[in-house]
CSV table of C-alpha atoms in Angstrom, one decimal:
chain,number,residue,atom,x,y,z
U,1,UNK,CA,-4.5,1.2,-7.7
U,2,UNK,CA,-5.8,2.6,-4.4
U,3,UNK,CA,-2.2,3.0,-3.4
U,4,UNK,CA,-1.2,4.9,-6.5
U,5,UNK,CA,-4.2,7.3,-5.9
U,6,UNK,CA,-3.2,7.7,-2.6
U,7,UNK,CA,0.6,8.6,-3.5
U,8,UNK,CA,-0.6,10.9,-6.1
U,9,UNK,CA,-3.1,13.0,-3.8
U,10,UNK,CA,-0.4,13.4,-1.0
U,11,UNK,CA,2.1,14.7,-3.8
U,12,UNK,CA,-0.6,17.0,-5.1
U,13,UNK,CA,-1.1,18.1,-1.2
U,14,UNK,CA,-5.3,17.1,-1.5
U,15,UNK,CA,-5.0,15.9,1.7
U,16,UNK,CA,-8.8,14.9,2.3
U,17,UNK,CA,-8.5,13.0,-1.6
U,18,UNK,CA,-5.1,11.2,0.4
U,19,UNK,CA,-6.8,10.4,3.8
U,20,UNK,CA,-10.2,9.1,1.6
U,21,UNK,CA,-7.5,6.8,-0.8
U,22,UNK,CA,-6.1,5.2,2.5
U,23,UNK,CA,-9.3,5.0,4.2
U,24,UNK,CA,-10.8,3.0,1.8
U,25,UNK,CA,-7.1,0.9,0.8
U,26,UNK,CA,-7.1,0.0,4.9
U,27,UNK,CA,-10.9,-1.1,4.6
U,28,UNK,CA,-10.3,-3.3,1.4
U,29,UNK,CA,-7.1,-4.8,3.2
U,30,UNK,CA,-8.8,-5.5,6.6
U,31,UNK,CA,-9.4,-9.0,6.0
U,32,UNK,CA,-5.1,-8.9,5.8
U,33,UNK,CA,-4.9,-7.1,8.9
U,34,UNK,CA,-6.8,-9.6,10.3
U,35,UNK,CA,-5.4,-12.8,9.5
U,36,UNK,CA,-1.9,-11.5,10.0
U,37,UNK,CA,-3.4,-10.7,13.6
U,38,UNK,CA,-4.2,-14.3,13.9
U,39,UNK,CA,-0.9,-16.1,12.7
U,40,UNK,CA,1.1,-13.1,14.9
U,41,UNK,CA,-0.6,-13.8,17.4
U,42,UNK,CA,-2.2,-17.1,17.9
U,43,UNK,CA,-0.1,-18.4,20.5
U,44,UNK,CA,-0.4,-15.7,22.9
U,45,UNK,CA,-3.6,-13.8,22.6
U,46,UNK,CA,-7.1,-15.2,23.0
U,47,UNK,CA,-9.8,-14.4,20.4
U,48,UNK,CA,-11.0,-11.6,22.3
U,49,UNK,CA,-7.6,-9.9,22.2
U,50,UNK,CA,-6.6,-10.7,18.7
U,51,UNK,CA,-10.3,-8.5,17.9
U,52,UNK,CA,-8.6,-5.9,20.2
U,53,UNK,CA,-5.6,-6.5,18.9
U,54,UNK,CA,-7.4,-5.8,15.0
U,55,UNK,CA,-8.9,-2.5,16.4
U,56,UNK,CA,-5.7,-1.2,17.7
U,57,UNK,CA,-3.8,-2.3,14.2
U,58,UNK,CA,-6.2,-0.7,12.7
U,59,UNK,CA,-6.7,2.7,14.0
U,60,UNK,CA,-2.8,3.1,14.0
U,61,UNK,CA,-2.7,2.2,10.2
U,62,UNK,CA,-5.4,4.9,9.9
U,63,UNK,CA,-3.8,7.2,12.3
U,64,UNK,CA,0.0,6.8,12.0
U,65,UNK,CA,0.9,5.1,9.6
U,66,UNK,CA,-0.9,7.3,7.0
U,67,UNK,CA,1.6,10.0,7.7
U,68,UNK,CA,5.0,8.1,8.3
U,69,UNK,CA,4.8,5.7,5.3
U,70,UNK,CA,7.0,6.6,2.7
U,71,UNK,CA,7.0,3.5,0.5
U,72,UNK,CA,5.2,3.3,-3.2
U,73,UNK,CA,4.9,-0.1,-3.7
U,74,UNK,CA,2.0,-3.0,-2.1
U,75,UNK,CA,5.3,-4.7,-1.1
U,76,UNK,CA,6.3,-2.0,1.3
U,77,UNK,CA,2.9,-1.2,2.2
U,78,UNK,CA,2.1,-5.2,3.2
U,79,UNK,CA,5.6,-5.1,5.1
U,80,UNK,CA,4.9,-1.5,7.2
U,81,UNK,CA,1.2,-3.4,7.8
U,82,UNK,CA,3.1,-6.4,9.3
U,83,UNK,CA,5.3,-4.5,11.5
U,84,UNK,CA,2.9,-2.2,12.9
U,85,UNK,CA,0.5,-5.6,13.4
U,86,UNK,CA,3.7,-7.2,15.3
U,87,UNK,CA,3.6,-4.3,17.4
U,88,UNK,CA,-0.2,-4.2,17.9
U,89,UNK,CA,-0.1,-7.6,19.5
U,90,UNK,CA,2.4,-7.5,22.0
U,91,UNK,CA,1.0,-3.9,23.2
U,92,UNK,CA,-2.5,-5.5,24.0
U,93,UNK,CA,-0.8,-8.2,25.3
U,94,UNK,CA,1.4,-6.2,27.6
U,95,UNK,CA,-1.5,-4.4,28.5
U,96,UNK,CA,-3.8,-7.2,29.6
U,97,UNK,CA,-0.9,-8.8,31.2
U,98,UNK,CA,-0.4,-5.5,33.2
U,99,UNK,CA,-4.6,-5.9,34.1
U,100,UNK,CA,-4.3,-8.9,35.2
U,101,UNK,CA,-1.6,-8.5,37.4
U,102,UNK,CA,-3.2,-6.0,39.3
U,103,UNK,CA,-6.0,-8.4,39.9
U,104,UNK,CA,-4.0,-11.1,41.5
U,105,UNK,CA,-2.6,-10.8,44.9
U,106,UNK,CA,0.7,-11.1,45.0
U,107,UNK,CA,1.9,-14.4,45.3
U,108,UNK,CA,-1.3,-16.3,44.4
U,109,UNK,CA,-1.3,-17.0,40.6
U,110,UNK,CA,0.9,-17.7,37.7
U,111,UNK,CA,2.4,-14.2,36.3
U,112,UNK,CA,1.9,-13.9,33.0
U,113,UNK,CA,6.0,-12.7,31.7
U,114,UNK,CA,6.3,-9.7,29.9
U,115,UNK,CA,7.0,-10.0,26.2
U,116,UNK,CA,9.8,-8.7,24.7
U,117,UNK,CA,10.0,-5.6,23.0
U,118,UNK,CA,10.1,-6.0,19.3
U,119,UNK,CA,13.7,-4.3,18.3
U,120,UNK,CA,13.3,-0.8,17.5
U,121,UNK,CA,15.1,-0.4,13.8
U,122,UNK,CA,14.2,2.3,10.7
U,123,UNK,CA,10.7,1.7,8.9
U,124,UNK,CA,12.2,3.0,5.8
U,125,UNK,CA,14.9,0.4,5.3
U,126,UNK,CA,12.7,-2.5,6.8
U,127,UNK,CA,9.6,-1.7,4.0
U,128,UNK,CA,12.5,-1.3,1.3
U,129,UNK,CA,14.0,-4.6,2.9
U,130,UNK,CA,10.4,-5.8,1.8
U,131,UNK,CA,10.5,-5.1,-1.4
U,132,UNK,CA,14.0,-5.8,-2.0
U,133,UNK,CA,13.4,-9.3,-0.5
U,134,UNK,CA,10.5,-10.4,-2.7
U,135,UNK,CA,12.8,-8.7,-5.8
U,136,UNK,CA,15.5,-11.2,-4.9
U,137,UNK,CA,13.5,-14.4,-3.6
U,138,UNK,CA,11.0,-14.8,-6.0
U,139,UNK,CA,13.4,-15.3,-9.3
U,140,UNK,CA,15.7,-18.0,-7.1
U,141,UNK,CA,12.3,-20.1,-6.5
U,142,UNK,CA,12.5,-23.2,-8.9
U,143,UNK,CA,10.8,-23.7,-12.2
U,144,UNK,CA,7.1,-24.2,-11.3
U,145,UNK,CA,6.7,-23.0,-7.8
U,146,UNK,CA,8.3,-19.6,-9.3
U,147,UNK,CA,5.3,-19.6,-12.0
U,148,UNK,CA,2.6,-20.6,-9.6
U,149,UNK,CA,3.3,-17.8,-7.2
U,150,UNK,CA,3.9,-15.6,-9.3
U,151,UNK,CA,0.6,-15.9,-11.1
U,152,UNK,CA,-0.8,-15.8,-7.4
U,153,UNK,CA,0.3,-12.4,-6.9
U,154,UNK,CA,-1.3,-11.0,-9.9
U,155,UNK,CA,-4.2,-12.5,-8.1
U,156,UNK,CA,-5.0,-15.5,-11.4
U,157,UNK,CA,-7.7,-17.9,-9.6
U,158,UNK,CA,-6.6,-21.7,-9.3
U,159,UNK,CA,-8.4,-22.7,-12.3
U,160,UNK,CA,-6.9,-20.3,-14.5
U,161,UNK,CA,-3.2,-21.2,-13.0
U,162,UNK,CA,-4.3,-24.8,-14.0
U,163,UNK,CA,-5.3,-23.7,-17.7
U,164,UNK,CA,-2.8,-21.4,-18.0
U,165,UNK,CA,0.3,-24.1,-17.0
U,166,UNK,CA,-1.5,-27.3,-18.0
U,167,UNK,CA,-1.7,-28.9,-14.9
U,168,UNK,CA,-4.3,-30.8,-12.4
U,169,UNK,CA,-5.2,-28.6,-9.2
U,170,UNK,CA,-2.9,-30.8,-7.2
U,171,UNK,CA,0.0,-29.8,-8.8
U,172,UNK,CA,-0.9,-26.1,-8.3
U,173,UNK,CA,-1.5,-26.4,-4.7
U,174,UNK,CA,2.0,-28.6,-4.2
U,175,UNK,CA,4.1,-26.1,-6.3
U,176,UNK,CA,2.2,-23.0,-4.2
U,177,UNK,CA,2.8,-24.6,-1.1
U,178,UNK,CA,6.5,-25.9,-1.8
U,179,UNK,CA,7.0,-22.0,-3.3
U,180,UNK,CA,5.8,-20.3,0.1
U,181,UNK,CA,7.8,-22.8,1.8
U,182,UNK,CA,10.8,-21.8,-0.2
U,183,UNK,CA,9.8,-17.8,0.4
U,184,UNK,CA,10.0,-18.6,3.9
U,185,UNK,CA,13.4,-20.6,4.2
U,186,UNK,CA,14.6,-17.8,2.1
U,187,UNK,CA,13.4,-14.9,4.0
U,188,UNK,CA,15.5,-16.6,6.7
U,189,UNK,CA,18.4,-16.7,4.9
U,190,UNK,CA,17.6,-12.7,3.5
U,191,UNK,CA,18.1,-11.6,7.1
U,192,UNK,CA,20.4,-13.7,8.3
U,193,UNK,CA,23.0,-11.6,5.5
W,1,UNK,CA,0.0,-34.4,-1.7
W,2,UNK,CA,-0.5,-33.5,2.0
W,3,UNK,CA,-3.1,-32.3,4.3
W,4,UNK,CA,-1.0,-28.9,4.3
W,5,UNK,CA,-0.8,-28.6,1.2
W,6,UNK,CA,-4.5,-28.6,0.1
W,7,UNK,CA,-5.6,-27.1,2.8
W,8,UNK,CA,-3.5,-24.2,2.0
W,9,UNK,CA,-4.3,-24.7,-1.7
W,10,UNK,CA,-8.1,-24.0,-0.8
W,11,UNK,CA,-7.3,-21.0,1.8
W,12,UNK,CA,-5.4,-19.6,-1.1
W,13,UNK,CA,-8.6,-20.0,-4.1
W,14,UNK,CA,-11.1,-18.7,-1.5
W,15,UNK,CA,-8.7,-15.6,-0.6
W,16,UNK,CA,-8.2,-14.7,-4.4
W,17,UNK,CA,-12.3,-15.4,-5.1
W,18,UNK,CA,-13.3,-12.4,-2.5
W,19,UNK,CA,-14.3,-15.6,-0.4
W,20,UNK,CA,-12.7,-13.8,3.6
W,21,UNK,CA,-11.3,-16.9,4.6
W,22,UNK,CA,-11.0,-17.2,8.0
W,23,UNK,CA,-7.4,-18.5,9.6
W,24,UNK,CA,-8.7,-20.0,12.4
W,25,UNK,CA,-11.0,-22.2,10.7
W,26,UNK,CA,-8.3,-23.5,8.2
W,27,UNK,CA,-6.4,-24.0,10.9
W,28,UNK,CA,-8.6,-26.1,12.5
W,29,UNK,CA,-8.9,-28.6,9.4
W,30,UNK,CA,-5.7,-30.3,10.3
W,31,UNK,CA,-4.1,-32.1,13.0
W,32,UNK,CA,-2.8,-30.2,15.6
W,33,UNK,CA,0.8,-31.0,15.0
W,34,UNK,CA,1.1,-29.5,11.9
W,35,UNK,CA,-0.9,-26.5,12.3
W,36,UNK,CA,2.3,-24.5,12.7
W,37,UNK,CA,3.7,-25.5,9.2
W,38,UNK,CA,0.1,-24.1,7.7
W,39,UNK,CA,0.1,-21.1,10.0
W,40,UNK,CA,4.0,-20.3,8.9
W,41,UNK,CA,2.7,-20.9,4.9
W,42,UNK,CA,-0.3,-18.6,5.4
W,43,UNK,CA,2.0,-16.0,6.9
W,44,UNK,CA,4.0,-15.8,3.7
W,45,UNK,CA,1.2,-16.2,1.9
W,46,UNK,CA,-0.6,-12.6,3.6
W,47,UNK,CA,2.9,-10.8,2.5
W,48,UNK,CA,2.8,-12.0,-1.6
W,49,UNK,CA,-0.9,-12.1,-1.2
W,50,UNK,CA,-3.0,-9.3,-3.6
W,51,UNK,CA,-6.1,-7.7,-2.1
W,52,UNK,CA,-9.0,-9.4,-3.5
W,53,UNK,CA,-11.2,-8.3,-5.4
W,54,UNK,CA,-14.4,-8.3,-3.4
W,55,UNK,CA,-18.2,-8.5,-4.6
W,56,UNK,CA,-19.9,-5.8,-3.7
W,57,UNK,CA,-22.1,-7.8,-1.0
W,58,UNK,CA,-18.4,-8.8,0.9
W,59,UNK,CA,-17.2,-5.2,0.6
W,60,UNK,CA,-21.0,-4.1,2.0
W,61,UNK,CA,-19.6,-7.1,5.0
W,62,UNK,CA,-16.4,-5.5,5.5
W,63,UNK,CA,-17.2,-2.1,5.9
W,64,UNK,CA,-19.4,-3.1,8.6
W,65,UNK,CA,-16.9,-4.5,11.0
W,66,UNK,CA,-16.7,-3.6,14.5
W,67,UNK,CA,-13.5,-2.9,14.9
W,68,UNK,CA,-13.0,-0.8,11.2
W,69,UNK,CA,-16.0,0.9,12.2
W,70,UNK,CA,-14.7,1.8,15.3
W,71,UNK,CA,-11.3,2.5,14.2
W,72,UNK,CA,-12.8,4.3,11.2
W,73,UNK,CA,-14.2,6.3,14.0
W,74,UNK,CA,-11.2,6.8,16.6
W,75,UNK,CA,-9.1,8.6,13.1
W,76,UNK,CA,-12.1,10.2,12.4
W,77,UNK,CA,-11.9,12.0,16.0
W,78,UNK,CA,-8.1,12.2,16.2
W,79,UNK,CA,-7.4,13.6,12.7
W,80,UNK,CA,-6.3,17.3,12.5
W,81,UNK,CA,-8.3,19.9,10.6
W,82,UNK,CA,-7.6,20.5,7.0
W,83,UNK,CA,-7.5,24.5,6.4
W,84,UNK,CA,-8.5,25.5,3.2
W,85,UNK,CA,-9.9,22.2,1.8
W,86,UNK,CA,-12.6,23.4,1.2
W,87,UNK,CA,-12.3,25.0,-2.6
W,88,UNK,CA,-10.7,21.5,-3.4
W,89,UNK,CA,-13.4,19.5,-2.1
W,90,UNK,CA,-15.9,21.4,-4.0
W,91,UNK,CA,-14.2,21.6,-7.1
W,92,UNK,CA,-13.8,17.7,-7.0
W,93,UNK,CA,-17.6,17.5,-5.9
W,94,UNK,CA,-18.1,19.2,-9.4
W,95,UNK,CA,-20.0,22.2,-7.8
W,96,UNK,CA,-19.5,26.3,-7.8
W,97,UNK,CA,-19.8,28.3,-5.3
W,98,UNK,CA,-23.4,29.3,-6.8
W,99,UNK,CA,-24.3,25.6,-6.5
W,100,UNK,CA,-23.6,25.2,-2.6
W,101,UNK,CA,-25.4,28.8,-2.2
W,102,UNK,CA,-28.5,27.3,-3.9
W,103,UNK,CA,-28.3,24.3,-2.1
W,104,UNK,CA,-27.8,25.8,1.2
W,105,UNK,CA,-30.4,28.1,0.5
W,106,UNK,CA,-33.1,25.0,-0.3
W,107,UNK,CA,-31.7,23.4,2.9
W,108,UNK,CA,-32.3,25.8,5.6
W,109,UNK,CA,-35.1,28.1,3.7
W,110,UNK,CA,-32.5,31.3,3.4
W,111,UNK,CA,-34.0,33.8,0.7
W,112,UNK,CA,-30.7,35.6,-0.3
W,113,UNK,CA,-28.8,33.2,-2.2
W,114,UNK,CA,-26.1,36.0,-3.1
W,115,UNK,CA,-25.5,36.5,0.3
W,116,UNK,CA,-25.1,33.1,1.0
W,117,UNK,CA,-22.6,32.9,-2.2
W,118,UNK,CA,-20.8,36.0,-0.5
W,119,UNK,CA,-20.7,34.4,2.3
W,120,UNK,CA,-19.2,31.3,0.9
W,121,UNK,CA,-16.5,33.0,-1.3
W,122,UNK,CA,-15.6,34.7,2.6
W,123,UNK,CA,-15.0,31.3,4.0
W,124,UNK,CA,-13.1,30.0,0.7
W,125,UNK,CA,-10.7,33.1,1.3
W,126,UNK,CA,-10.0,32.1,5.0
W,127,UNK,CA,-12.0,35.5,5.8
W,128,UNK,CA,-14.2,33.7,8.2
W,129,UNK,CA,-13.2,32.3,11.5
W,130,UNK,CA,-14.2,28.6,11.4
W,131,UNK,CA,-14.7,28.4,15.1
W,132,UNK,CA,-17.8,29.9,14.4
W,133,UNK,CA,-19.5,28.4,11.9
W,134,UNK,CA,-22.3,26.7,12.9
W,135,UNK,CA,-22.2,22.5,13.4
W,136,UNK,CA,-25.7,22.3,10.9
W,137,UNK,CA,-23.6,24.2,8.2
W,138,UNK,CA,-20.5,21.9,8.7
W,139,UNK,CA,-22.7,18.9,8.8
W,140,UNK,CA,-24.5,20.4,4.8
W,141,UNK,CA,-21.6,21.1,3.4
W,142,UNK,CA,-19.9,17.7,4.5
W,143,UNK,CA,-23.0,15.7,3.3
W,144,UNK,CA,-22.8,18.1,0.0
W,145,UNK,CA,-19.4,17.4,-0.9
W,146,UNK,CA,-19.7,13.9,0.0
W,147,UNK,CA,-17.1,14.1,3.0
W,148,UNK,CA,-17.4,12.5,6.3
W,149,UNK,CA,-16.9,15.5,8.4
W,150,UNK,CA,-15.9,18.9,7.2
W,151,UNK,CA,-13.1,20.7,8.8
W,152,UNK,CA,-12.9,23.6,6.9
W,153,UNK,CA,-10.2,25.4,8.7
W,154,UNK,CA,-8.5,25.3,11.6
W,155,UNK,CA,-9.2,27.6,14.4
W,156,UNK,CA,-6.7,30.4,14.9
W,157,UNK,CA,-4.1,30.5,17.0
W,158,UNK,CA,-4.2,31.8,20.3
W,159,UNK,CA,-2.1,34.8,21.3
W,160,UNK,CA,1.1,34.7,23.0
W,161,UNK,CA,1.7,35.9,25.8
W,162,UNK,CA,4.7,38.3,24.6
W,163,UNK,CA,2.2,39.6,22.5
W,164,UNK,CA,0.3,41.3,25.6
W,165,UNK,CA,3.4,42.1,27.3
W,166,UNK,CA,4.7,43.8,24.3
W,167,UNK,CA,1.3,46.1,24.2
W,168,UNK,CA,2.2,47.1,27.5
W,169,UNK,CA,5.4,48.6,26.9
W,170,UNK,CA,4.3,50.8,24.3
W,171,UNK,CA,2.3,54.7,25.6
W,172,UNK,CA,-0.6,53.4,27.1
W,173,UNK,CA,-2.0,56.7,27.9
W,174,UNK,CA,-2.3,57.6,23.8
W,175,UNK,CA,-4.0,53.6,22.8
W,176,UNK,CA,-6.4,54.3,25.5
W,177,UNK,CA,-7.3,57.4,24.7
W,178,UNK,CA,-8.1,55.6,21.3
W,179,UNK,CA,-9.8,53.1,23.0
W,180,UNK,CA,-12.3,55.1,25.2
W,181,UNK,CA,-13.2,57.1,21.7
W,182,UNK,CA,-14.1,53.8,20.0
W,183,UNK,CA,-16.4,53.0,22.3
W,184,UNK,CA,-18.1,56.4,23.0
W,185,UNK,CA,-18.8,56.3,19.6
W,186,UNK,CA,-20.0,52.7,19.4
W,187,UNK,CA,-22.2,53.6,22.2
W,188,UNK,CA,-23.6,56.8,20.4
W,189,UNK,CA,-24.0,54.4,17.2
W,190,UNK,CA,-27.4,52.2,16.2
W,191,UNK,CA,-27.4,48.9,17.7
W,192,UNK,CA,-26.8,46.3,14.7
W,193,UNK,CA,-29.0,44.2,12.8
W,194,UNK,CA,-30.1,41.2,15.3
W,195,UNK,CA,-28.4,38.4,13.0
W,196,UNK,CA,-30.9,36.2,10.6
W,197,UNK,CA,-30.8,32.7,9.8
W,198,UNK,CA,-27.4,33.0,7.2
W,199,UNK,CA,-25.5,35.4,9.6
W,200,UNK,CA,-26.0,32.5,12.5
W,201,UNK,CA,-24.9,29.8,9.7
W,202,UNK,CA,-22.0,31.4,9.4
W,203,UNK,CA,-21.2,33.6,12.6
W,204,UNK,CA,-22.8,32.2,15.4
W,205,UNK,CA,-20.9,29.7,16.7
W,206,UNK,CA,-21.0,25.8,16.5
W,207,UNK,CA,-24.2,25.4,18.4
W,208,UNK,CA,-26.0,28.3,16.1
């Protein structure tokens, strides 16, 4: 919805109705922003960077992204968040690698390497990569998993998915579980081709 | 069923309830050697995931997070002006221009409200410069039109330095002839009107 008003402001050129639409769509999706900071980054970052690593997310999504996205779909959107949070991460870690380099002499201490640079492709194609990938994963998933998810991304609660299919809560967290499990292998697969 | 599995099952009811389910702590429910199969399955899950729809207490929670705040903040600072959004803003604010005089006028105790209007309708047509208008108008009509910080045009541009070269070229004797008379007679003229509380909202400068 807050996507859609969003679209519709920046085609109608209201640019302050546009900027207020993604203002408030980034605020309602921090709690995304943030957890995807937290899987991206968990091995590498400590708490204190992964909140540095939020901010910086953050302000980009506010900053940059609001002009360079050209997707009109959740799907896309999600997918540009996720890239630009990929990116987030490794630039505070570079950073505080690069800080804490300079405060070791050389010689005494363990360097911290420098991550690799994420590869440099076109946003457009990887958010409609996004969308085309959910388009063509979701209908290969088997039988239940398929239903459970996709009753999970019209945002159903478990106990409704439980009415709604005639099953025990078990089965709904197995199928949802199997089914992301399944997304995953064949997201692999999707950019392996 | 598996460890994974429901504790996945209950990170995914507590996202879709408007819950804010943290990652971390999730993660810490199982075993260490499996907390990169949950952290791979919440992964997916944030990319199918829908935005929740929050109670109004969790939105209240979110909008006062540090690090929105302060990136809320840095776009705020960073974001360029937007010339002539100021008609739009008003019309969607459901006000005339009549309105915003009156309520300017109530504001900062200004007895002419038609001048105020005038003044207004001035800015609306980009006949004003907004470099000077002053910070405590910017500040009413953002609060007014319930915008977080006005920028009702941007400043213009500065001239080029061809543009002074090219003056140059042209008879200087004849454009300073014209000169010298436009000030003799601005000299011979009355001084102005010292400017009053509306002339300073809109023409004295930011600090006015």
């Amino acid at each position: 919805m807050l996507l859609r008003r969003f679209l519709s402001a920046r085609r109608a050129r209201d640019e302050a109705a546009a900027r207020a639409a993604w203002d408030e769509l980034v605020t309602l999706n921090f709690d995304r922003v943030r957890a995807m900071v937290r899987v991206e980054s968990r091995a590498y970052l400590s708490h204190e960077e992964q909140e540095d690593a939020v901010q910086v997310a953050l302000t980009r999504m506010l900053c940059d992204l609001l002009d360079t996205f050209r997707g009109t779909s959740m799907g896309e959107w999600v997918q540009a968040t996720r890239r630009l949070i990929a990116f987030a991460c490794r630039d505070v870690q570079r950073r505080n690698a690069r800080h804490t380099l300079r405060r070791v002499p050389l010689g005494d201490g363990e360097e911290r390497p420098e991550p690799a640079a994420p590869a440099e492709d076109d946003d457009d194609d990887a958010d409609e990569d996004a969308l085309a990938f959910l388009d063509w994963a979701i209908p290969r998933l088997r039988g239940r998993r398929r239903d459970v998810i996709e009753l999970d991304r019209q945002g159903v609660p478990g106990e409704e998915i439980q009415a709604r299919l005639g099953v025990s809560r078990d089965v709904v967290y197995q199928s949802r579980s199997r089914g992301l499990r399944d997304l995953a292998k064949l997201r692999g697969e999707y950019e392996g081709t | 069923m598996s460890t994974v599995e429901r504790i996945l099952g209950e990170f995914i009811d507590a996202w879709q309830a408007g819950e804010r389910p943290d990652v971390d702590a999730y993660l810490r429910r199982v075993p260490e050697a499996q907390r990169d199969e949950l952290a791979e399955q919440i992964d997916m899950w944030l990319v199918v995931a829908p935005t929740p729809e929050y109670p109004a207490a969790a939105r209240e929670v979110i909008a006062a997070e540090p690090a929105l705040q302060a990136a809320l903040r840095a776009a705020e600072e960073s974001r360029p002006a937007v010339p002539e959004s100021l008609p739009a803003l008003r019309e969607r604010a459901g006000l005339g221009v009549r309105d915003v005089a009156r309520a300017l006028a109530e504001r900062f105790g200004l007895r002419d409200e038609d001048r105020a209007a005038s003044y207004l309708e001035r800015l609306e047509r980009g006949e004003l410069d907004p470099g000077r208008l002053s910070r405590r108008l910017v500040d009413a009509l953002s609060e007014l039109l319930g915008v977080p910080r006005l920028m009702p045009g941007a400043p213009p541009p500065p001239m080029r330095p061809s543009q002074a070269f090219f003056r140059a070229d042209e008879d200087a004797q004849e454009w300073i002839a014209q000169d010298i008379d436009a000030l003799s007679r601005a000299a011979l003229a009355a001084a102005p009107e010292p400017m009053d509380e509306l002339d300073r909202l809109f023409l004295g400068g930011p600090d006015a």
